[in-house]
mmCIF file of C-alpha atoms in Angstrom:
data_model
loop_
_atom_site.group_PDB
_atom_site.id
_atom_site.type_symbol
_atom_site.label_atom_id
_atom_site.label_comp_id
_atom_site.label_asym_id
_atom_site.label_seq_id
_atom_site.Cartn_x
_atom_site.Cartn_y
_atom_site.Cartn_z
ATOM 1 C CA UNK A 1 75.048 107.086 15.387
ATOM 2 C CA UNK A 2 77.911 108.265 17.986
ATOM 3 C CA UNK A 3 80.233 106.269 15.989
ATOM 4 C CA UNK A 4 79.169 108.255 12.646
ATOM 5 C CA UNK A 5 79.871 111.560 14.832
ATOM 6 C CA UNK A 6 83.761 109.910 15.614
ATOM 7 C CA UNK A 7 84.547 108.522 12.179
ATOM 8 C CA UNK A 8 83.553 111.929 10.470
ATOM 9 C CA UNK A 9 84.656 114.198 13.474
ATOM 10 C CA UNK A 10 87.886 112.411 13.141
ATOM 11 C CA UNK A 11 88.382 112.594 9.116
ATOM 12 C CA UNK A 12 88.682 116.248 8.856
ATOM 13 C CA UNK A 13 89.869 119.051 10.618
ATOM 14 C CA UNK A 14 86.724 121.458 9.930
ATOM 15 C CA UNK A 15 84.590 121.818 13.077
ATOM 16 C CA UNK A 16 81.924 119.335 13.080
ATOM 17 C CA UNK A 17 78.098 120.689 14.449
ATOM 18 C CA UNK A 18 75.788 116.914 15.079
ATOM 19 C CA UNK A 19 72.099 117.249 14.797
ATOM 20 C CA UNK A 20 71.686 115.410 17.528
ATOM 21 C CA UNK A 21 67.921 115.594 17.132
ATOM 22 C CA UNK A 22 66.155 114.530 20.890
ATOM 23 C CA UNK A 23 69.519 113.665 22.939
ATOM 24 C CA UNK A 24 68.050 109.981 21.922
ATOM 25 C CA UNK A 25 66.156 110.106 25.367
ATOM 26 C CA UNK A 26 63.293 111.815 27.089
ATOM 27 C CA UNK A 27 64.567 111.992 30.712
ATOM 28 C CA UNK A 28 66.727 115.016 31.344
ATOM 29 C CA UNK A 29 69.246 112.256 32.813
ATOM 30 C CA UNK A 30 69.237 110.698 29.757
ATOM 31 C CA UNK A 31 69.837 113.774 27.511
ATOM 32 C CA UNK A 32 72.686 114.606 29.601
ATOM 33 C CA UNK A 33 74.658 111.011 29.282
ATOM 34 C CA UNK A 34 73.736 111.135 25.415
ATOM 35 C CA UNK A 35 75.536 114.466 24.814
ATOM 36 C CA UNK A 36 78.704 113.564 27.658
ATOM 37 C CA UNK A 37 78.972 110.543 24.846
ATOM 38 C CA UNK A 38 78.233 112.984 22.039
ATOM 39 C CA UNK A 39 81.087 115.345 23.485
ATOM 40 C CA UNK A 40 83.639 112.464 23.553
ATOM 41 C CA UNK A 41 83.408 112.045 19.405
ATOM 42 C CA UNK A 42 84.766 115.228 19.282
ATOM 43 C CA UNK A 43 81.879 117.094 17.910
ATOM 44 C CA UNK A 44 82.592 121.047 17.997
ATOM 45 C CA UNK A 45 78.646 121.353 18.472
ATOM 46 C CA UNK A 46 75.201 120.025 18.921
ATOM 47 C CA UNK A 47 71.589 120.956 19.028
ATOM 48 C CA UNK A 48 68.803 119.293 21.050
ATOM 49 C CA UNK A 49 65.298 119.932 19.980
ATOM 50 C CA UNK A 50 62.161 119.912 21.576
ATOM 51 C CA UNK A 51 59.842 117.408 19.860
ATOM 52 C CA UNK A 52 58.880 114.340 20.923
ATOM 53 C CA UNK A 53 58.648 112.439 17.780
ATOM 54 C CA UNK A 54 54.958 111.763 18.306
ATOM 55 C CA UNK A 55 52.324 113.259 16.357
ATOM 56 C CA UNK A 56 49.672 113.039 18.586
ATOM 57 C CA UNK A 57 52.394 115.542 21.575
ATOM 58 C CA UNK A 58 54.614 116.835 18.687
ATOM 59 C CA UNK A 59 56.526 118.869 21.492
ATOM 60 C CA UNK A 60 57.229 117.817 25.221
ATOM 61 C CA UNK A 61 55.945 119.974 27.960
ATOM 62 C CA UNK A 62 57.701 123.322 28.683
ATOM 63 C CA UNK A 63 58.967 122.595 31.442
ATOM 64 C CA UNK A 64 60.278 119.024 30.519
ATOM 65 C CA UNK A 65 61.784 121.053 27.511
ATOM 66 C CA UNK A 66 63.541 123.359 29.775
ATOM 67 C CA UNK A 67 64.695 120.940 32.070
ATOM 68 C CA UNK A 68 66.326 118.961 28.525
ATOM 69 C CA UNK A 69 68.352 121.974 27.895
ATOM 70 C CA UNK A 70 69.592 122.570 31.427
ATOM 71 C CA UNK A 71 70.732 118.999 31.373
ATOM 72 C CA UNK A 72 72.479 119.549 27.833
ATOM 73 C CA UNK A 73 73.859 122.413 29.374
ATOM 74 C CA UNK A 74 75.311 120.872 32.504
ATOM 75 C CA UNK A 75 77.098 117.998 30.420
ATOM 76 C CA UNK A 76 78.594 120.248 28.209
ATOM 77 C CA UNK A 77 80.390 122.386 30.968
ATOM 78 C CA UNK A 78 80.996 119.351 32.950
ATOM 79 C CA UNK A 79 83.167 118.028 29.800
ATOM 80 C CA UNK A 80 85.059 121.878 29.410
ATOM 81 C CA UNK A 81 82.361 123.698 27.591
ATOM 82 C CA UNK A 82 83.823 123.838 24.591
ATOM 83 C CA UNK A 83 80.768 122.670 22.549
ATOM 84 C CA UNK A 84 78.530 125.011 20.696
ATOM 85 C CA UNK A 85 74.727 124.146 22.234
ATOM 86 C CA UNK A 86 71.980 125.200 19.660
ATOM 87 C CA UNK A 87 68.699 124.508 21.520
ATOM 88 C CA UNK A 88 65.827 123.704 19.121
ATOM 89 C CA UNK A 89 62.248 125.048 18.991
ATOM 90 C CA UNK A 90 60.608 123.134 16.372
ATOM 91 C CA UNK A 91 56.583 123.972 16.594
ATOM 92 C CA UNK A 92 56.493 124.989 12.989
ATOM 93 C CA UNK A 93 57.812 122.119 11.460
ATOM 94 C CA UNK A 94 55.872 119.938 14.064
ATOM 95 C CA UNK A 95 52.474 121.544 13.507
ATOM 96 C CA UNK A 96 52.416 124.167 15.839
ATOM 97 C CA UNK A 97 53.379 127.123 14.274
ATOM 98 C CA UNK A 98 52.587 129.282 17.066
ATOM 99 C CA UNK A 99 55.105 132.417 17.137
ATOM 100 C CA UNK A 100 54.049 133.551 20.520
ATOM 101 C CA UNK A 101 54.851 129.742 22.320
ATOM 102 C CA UNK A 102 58.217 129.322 20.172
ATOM 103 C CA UNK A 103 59.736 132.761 21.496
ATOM 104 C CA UNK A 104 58.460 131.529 25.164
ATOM 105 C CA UNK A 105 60.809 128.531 24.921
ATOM 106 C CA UNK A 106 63.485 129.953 23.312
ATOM 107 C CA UNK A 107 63.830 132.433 25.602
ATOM 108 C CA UNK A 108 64.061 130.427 27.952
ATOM 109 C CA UNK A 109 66.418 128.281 26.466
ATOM 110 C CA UNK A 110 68.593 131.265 26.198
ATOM 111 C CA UNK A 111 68.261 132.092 29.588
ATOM 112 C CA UNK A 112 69.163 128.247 30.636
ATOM 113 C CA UNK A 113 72.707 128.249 28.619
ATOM 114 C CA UNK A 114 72.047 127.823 25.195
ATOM 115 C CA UNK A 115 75.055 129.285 23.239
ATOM 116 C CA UNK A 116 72.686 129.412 19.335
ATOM 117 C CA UNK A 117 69.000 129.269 19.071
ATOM 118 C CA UNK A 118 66.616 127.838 15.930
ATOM 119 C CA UNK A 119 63.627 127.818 15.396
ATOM 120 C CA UNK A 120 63.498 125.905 12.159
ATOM 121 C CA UNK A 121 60.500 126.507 9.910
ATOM 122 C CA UNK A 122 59.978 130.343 10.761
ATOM 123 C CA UNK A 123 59.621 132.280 7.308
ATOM 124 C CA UNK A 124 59.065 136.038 6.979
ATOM 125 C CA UNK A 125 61.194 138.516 8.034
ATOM 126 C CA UNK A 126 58.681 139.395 11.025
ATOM 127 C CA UNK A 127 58.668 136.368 12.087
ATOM 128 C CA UNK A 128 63.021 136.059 12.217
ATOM 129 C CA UNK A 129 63.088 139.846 13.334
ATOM 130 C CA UNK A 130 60.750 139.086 16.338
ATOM 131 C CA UNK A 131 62.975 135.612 17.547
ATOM 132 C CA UNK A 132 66.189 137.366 16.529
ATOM 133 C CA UNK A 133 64.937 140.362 18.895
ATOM 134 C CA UNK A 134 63.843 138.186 22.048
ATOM 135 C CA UNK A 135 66.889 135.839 22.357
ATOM 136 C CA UNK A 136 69.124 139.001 21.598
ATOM 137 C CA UNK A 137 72.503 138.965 22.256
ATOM 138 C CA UNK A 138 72.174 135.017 22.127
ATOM 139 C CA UNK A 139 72.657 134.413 18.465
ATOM 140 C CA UNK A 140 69.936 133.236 15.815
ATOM 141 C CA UNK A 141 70.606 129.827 13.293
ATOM 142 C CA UNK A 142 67.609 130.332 10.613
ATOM 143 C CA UNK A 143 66.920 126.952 8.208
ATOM 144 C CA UNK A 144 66.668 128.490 4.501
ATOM 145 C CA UNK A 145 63.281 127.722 3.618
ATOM 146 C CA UNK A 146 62.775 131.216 2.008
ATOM 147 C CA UNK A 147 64.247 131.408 -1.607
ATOM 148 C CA UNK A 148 63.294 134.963 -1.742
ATOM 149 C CA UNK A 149 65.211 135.735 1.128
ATOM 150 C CA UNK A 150 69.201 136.605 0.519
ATOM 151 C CA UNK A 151 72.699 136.217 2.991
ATOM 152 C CA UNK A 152 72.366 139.383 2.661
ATOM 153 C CA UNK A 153 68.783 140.094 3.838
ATOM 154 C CA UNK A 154 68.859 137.531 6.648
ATOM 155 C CA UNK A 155 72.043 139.217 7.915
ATOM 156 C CA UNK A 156 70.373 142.835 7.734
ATOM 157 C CA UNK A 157 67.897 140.977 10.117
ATOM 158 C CA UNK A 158 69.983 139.644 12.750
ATOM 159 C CA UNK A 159 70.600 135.938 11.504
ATOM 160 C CA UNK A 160 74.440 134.844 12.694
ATOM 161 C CA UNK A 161 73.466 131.309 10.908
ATOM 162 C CA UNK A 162 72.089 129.701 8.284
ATOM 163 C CA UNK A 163 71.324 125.860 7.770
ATOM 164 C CA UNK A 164 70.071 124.501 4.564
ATOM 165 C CA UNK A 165 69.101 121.233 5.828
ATOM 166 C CA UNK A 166 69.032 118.625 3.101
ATOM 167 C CA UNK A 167 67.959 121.110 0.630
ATOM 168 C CA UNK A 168 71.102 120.597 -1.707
ATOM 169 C CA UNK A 169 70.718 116.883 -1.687
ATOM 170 C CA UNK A 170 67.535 117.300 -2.677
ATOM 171 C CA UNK A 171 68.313 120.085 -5.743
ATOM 172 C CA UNK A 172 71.060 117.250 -6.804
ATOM 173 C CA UNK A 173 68.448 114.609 -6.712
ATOM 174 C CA UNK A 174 65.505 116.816 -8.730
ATOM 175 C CA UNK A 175 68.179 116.762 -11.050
ATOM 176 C CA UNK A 176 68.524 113.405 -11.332
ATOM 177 C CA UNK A 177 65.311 112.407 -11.598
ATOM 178 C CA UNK A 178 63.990 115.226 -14.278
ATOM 179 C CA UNK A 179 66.837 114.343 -16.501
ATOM 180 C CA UNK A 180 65.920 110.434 -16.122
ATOM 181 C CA UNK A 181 61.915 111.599 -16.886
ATOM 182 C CA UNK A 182 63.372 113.520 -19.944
ATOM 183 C CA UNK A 183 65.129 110.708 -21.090
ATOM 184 C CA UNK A 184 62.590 108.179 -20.576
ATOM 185 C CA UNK A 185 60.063 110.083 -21.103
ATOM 186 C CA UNK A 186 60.980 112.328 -24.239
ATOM 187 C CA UNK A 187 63.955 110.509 -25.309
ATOM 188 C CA UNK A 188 65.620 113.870 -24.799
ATOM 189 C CA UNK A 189 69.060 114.442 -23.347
ATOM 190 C CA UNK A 190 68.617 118.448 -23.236
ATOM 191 C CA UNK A 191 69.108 118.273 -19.449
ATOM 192 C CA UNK A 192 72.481 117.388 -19.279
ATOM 193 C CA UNK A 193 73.341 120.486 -21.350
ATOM 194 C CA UNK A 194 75.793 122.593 -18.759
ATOM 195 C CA UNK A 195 77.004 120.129 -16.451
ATOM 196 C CA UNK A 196 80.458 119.883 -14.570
ATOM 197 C CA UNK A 197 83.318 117.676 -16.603
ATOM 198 C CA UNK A 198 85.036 115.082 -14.487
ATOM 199 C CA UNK A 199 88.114 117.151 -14.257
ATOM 200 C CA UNK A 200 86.548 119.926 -12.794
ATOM 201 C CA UNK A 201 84.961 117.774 -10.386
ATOM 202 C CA UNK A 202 87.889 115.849 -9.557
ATOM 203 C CA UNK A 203 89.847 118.808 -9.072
ATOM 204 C CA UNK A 204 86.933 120.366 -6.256
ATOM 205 C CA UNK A 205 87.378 117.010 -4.476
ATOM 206 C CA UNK A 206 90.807 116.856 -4.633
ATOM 207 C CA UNK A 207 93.364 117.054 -1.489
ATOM 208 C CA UNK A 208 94.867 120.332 -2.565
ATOM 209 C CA UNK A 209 91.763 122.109 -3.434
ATOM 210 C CA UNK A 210 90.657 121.143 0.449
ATOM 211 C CA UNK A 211 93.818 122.814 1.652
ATOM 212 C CA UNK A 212 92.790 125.707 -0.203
#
């Protein structure tokens, strides 16, 4: 995984951010090696989350959760600080959607060093007005789950950043497969009506349209 984070980090000269899911340990000691090694890809940021992995104790204990993010925290200066550190409350994608418990360990998060918080899986605008409003001035990353939501709106709201996950693999992949179902299905090839020529595509990918 670390060497993923090097080969990318070092192919382009946009900031790289790692999910960096757990730290790849459970012991704050462990965390805290993980990201020094993280750090020395040259990664421009990280997260660290708080689930375990384990359905049966989808998140670890607050204060082992805390102690995680002080231990992120304390690599990160120790290498210059100059590594964005999301800290991660995932209860609502790990079922426990409690509002109440997320904002408790975000907070807290905050309040232990983390520069961006997310709570991935949080939908209506109470919901990102009320974590936007108790991390304040800490900044808020919100995962688009929300189609009815716009930049706009989540802006209005307080959102600094917004993650879409795999969510345009997937559109490019439901693509795929209900023009293949057409095809196979139908012996239709309606669904490739409207889609980018070569050129065009060649031309987005290009070297010069990067520099642009």
């Amino acid at each position: 995984m670390l060497a993923h984070f090097r080969e990318i980090a070092a192919a382009t000269d946009v900031p790289m951010n790692a999910d960096f899911e757990g730290g790849y340990a459970d012991a704050p000691e462990g965390v805290a090696e993980s990201v020094k090694l993280c750090i020395e890809t040259g990664v421009a940021g990280l997260s660290i989350e708080d689930s375990t992995s384990d359905p049966a104790i989808p998140l670890y204990d607050f204060e082992l959760a805390l102690a995680r993010v002080r231990a992120a925290r304390a690599a990160i200066d120790a290498a210059g600080g100059d590594v964005v550190f999301t800290a991660r409350s995932e209860g609502f994608i790990r079922g426990r959607p409690d509002l109440d418990e997320t904002i408790r360990r975000l907070k807290a998060f905050a309040a232990a060093g983390a520069d961006c918080l997310y709570a991935p899986g949080i939908k209506t605008r109470e919901q990102i007005a009320a974590v936007v409003k108790a991390v304040a001035p800490k900044p808020v990353n919100f995962l688009m789950t929300a189609i009815d939501l716009t930049v706009n709106d989540l802006a209005s709201l307080g959102v600094r950043r917004i993650s879409l996950g795999g969510t345009l693999a997937r559109v490019g992949w439901t693509a795929v497969i209900r023009a293949a179902r057409d095809i196979a299905t139908a012996g239709k090839f309606d669904s490739l009506a409207g889609t980018i020529a070569n050129a065009e595509l060649n031309g987005f990918f290009s070297e010069d349209a990067k520099k642009r």
